[in-house]
PDB file of C-alpha atoms in Angstrom:
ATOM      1  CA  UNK A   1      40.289  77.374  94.247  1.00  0.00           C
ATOM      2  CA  UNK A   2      42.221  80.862  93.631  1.00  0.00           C
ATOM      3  CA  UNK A   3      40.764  83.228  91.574  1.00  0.00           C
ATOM      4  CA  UNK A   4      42.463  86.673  89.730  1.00  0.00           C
ATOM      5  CA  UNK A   5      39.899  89.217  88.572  1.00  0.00           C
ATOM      6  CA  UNK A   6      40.288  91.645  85.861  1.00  0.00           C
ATOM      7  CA  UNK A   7      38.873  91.786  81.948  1.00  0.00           C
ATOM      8  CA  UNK A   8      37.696  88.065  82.548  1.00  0.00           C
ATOM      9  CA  UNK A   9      38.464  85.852  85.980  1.00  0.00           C
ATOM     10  CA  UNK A  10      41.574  83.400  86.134  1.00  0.00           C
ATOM     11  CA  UNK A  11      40.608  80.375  88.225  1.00  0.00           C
ATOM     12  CA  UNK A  12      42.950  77.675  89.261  1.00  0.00           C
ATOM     13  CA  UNK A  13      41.046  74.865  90.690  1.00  0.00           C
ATOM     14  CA  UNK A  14      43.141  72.035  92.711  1.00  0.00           C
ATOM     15  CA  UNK A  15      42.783  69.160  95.525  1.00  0.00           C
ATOM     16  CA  UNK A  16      45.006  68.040  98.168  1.00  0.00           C
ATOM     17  CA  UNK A  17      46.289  64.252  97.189  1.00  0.00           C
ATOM     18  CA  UNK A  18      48.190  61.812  99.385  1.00  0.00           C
ATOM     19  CA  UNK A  19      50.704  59.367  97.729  1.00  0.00           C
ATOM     20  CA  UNK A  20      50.018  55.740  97.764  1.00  0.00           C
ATOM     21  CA  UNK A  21      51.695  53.384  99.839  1.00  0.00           C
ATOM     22  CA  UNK A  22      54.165  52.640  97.458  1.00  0.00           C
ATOM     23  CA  UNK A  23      55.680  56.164  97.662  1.00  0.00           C
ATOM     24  CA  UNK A  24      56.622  55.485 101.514  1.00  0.00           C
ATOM     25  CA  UNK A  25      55.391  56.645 104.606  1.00  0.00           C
ATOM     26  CA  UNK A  26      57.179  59.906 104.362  1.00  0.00           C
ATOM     27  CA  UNK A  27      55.793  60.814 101.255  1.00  0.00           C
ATOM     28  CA  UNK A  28      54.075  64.000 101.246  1.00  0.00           C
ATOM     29  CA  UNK A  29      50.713  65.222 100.177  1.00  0.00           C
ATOM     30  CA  UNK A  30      50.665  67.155  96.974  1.00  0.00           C
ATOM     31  CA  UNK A  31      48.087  69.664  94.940  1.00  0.00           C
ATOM     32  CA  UNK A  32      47.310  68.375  91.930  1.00  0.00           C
ATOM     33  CA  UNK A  33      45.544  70.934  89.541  1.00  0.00           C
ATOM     34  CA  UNK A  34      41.730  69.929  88.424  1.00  0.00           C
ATOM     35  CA  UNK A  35      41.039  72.820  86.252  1.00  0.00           C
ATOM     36  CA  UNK A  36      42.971  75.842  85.009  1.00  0.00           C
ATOM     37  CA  UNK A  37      40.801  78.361  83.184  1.00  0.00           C
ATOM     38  CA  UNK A  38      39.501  82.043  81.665  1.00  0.00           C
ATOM     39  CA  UNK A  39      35.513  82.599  82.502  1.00  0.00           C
ATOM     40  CA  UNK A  40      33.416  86.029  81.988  1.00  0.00           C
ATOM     41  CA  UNK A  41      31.324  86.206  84.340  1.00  0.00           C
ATOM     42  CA  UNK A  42      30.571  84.481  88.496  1.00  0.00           C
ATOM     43  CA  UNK A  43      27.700  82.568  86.596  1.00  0.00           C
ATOM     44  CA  UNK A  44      30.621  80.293  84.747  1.00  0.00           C
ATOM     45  CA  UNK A  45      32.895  80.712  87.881  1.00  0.00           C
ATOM     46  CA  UNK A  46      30.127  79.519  90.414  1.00  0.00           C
ATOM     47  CA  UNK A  47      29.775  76.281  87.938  1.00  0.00           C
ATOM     48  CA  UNK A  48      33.486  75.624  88.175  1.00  0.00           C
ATOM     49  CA  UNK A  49      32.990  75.657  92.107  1.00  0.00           C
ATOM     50  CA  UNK A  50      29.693  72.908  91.333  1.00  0.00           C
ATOM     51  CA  UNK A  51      31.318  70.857  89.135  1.00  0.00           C
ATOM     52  CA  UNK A  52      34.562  70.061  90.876  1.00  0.00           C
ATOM     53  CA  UNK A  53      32.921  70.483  94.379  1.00  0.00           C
ATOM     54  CA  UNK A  54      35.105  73.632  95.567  1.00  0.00           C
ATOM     55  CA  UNK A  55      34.494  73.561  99.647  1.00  0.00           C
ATOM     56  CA  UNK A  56      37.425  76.393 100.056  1.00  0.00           C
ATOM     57  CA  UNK A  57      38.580  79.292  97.971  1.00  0.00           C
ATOM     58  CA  UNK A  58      40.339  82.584  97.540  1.00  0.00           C
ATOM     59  CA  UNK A  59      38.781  85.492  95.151  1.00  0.00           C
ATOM     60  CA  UNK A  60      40.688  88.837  94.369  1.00  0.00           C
ATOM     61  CA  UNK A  61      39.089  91.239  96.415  1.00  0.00           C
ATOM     62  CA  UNK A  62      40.328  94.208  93.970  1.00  0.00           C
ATOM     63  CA  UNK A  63      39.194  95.818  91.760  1.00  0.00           C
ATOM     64  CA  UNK A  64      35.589  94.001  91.494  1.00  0.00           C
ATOM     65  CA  UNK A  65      34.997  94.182  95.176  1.00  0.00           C
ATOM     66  CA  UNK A  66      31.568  93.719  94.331  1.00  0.00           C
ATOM     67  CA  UNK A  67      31.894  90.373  91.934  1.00  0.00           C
ATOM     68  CA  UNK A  68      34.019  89.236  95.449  1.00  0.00           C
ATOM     69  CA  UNK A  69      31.046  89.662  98.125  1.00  0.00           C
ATOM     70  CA  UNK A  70      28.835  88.585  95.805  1.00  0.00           C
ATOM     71  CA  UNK A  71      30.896  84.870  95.401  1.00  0.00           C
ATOM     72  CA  UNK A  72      31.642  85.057  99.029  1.00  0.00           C
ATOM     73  CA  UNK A  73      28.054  85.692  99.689  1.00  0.00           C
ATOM     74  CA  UNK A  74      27.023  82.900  98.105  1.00  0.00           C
ATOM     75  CA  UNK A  75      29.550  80.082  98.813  1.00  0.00           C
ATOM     76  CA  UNK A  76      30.346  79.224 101.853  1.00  0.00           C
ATOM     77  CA  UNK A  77      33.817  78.303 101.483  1.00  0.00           C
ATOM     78  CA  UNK A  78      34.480  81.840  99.400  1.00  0.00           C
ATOM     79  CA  UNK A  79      37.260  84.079 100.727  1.00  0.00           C
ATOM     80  CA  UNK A  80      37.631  87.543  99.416  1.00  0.00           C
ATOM     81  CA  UNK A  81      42.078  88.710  99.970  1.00  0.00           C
ATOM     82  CA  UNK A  82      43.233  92.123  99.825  1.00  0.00           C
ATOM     83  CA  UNK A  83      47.132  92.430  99.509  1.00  0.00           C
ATOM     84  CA  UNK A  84      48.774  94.510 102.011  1.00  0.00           C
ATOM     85  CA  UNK A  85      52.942  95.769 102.050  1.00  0.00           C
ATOM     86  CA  UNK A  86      53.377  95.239 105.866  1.00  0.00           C
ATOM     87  CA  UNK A  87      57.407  96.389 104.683  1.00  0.00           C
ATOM     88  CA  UNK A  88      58.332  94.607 107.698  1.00  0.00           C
ATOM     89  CA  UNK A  89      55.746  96.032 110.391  1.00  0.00           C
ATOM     90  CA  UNK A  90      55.287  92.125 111.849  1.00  0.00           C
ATOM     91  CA  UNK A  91      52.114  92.187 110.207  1.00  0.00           C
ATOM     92  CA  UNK A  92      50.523  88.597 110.279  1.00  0.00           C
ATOM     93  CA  UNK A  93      48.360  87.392 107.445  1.00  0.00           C
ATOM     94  CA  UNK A  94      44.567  87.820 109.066  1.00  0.00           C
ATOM     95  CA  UNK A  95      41.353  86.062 108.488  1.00  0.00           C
ATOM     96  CA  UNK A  96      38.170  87.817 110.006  1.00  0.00           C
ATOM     97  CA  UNK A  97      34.765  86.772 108.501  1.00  0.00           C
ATOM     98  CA  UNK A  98      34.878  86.435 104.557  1.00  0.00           C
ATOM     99  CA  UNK A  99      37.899  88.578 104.281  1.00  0.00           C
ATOM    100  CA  UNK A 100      41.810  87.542 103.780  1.00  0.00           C
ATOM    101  CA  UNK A 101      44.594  90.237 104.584  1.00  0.00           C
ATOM    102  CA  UNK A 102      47.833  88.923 103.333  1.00  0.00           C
ATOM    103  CA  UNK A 103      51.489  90.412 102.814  1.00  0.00           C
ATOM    104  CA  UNK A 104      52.045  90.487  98.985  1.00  0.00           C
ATOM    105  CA  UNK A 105      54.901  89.289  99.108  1.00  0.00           C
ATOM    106  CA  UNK A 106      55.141  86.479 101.246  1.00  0.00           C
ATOM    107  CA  UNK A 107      51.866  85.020  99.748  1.00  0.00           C
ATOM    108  CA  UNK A 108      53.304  85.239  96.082  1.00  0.00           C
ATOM    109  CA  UNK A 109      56.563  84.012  97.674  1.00  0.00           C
ATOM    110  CA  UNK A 110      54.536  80.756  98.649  1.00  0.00           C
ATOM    111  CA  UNK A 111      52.867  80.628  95.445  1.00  0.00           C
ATOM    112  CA  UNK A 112      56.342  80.714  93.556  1.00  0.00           C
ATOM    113  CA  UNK A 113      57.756  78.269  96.282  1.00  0.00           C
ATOM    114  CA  UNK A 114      54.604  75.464  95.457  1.00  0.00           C
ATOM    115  CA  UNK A 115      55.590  75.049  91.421  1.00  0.00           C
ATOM    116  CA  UNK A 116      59.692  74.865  92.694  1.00  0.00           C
ATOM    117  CA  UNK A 117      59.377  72.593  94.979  1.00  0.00           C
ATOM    118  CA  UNK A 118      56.654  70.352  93.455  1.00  0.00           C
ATOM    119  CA  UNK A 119      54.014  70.889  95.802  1.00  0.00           C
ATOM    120  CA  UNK A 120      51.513  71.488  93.112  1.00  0.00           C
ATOM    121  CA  UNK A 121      51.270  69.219  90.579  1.00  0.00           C
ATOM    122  CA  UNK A 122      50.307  70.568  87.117  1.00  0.00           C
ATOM    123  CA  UNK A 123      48.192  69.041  84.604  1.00  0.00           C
ATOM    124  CA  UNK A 124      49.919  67.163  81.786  1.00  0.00           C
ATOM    125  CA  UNK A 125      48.481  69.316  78.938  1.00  0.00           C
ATOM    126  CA  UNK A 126      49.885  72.758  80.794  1.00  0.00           C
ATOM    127  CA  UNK A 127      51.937  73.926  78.297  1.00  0.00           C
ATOM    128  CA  UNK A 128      48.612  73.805  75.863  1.00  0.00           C
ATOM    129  CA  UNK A 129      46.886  76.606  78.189  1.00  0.00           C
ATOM    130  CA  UNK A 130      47.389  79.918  76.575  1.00  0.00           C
ATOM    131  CA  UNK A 131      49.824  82.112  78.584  1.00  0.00           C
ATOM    132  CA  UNK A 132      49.936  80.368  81.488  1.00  0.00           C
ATOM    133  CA  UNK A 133      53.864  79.718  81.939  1.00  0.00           C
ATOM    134  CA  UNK A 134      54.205  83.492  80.673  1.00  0.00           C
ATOM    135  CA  UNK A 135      52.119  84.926  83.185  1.00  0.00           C
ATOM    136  CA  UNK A 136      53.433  82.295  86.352  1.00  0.00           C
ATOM    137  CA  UNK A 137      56.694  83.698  85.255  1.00  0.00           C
ATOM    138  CA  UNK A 138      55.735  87.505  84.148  1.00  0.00           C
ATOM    139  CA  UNK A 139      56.476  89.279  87.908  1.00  0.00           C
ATOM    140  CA  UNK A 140      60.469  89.280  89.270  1.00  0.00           C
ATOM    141  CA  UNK A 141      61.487  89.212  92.558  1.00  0.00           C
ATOM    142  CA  UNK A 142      63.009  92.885  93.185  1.00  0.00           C
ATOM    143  CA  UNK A 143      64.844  94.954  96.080  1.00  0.00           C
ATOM    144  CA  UNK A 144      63.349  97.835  96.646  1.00  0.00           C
ATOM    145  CA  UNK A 145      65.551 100.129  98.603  1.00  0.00           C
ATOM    146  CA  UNK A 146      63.388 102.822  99.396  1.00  0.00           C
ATOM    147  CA  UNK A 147      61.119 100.582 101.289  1.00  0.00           C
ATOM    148  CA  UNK A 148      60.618  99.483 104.680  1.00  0.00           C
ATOM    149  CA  UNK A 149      61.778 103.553 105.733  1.00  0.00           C
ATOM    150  CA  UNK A 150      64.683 103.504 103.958  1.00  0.00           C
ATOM    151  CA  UNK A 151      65.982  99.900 105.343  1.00  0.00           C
ATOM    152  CA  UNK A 152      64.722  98.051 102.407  1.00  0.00           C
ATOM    153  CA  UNK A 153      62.412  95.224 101.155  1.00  0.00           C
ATOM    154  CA  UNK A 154      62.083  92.337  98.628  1.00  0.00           C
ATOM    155  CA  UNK A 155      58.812  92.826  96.855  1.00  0.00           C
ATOM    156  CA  UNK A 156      57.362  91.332  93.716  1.00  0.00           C
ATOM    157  CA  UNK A 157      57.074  93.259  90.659  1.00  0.00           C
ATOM    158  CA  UNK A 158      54.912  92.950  87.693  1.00  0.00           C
ATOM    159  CA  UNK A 159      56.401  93.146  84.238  1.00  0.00           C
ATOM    160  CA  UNK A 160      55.184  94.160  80.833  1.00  0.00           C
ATOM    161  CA  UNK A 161      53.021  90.985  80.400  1.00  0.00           C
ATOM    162  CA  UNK A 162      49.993  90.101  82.608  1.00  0.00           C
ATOM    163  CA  UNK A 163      50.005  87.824  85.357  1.00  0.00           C
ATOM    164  CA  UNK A 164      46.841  86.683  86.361  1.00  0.00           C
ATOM    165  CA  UNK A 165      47.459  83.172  86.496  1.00  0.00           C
ATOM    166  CA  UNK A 166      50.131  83.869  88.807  1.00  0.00           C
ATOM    167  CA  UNK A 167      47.766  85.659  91.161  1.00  0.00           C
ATOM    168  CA  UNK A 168      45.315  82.371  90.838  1.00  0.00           C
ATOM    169  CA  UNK A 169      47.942  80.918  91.805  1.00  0.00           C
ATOM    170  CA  UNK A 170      48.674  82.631  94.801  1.00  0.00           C
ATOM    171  CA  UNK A 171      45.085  82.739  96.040  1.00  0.00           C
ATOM    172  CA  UNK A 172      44.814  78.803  95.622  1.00  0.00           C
ATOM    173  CA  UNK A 173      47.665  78.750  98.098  1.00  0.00           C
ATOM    174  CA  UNK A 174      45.980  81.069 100.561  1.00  0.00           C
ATOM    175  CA  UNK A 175      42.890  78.890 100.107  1.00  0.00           C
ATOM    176  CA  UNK A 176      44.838  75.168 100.982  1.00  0.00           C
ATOM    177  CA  UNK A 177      46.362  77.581 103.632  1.00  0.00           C
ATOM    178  CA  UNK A 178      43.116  78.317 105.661  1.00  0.00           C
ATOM    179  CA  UNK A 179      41.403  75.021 104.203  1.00  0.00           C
ATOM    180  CA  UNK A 180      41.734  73.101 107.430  1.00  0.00           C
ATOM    181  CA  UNK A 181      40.157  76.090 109.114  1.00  0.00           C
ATOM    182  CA  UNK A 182      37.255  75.608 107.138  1.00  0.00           C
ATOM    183  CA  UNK A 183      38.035  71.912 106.673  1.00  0.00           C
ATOM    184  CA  UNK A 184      35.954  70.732 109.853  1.00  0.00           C
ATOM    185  CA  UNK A 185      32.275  72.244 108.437  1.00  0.00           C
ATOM    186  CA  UNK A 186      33.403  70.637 104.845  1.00  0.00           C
ATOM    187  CA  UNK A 187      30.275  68.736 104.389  1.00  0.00           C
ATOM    188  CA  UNK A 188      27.989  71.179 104.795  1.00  0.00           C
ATOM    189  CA  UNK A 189      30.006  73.583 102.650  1.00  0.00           C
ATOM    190  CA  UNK A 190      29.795  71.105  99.895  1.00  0.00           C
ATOM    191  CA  UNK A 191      25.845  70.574 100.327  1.00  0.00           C
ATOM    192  CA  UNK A 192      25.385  74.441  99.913  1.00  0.00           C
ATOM    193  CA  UNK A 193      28.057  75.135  97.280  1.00  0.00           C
ATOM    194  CA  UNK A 194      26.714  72.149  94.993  1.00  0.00           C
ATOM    195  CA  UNK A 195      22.831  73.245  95.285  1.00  0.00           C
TER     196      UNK A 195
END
């Protein structure tokens, strides 16, 4: 599950399938997209997580940092990310306790790099959901010149229009990212998160 926060919370809810035996045995696993949605409030969010049995997840950590250790608090498979511009510093993405630390870039990269290269799967009714190919595609790819001291530095910039969806997006990736991490205490993640 990845999860934007702002005037209401964009949550992009997914599993990890694996192709029949008629694809082959090379065939690779794929997300396909459960649930795509708009809630107000972590009462509708935490019964999203219940009803399509979220075990793993990644929640904005800005601006609500409170609405984020509250969700992490109370599901064990929560993540709270913060976006950091390592600009080229070697900067790894880091995962200590409840908290994600990611490069901006490189995570929406891998977002953007999931819907190209049909790693995600979206649902059949997608271009029904209100603004959801206008914010994927609201934020451009940009050099920045300045960056990086003067050397330069791709970074992702955000339009006119909103992109939330594009940050659920992203988060959803971080959270299949670290999933196997969490993968091995799955069942009692899903015993807590479904009580």
């Amino acid at each position: 599950c990845g999860i934007d926060v702002g005037a209401r919370f964009h949550v992009w809810i997914a599993k990890l399938v694996h192709p029949d035996r008629t694809a082959g045995p090379l065939a690779p696993a794929r997300l396909k997209t459960l649930a795509i949605s708009t809630v107000a409030n972590l009462r509708e969010i935490i019964e999203l997580l219940k009803r399509y049995r979220v075990f793993c997840g990644v929640i904005d950590a800005m601006p609500e940092t409170r609405i984020a250790r509250q969700l992490t608090g109370r599901h064990p498979g929560m993540f709270a990310c913060y976006y950091t511009a390592s600009e080229g510093t070697g900067k790894r993405d880091l995962v200590q306790g409840k908290v994600l630390t990611v490069d901006r870039t490189a995570a929406i990269d891998q977002a953007k790099e999931a819907v190209t290269s049909k790693f995600l799967m979206l649902p059949q009714e997608a271009a029904k959901i209100p603004d959801l190919y206008e914010q994927v595609g609201a934020s451009v790819r940009v050099f920045d010149e300045e960056a990086n001291q003067g050397r330069g530095a791709w970074k992702w910039q955000h339009g006119s229009k909103p992109d939330h969806y594009l940050h659920a997006l992203t988060y959803l990736v971080l959270a299949r990212s670290i999933a196997g991490q969490v993968g091995r205490y799955a069942p009692a993640i899903l015993r807590a998160s479904t009580r």
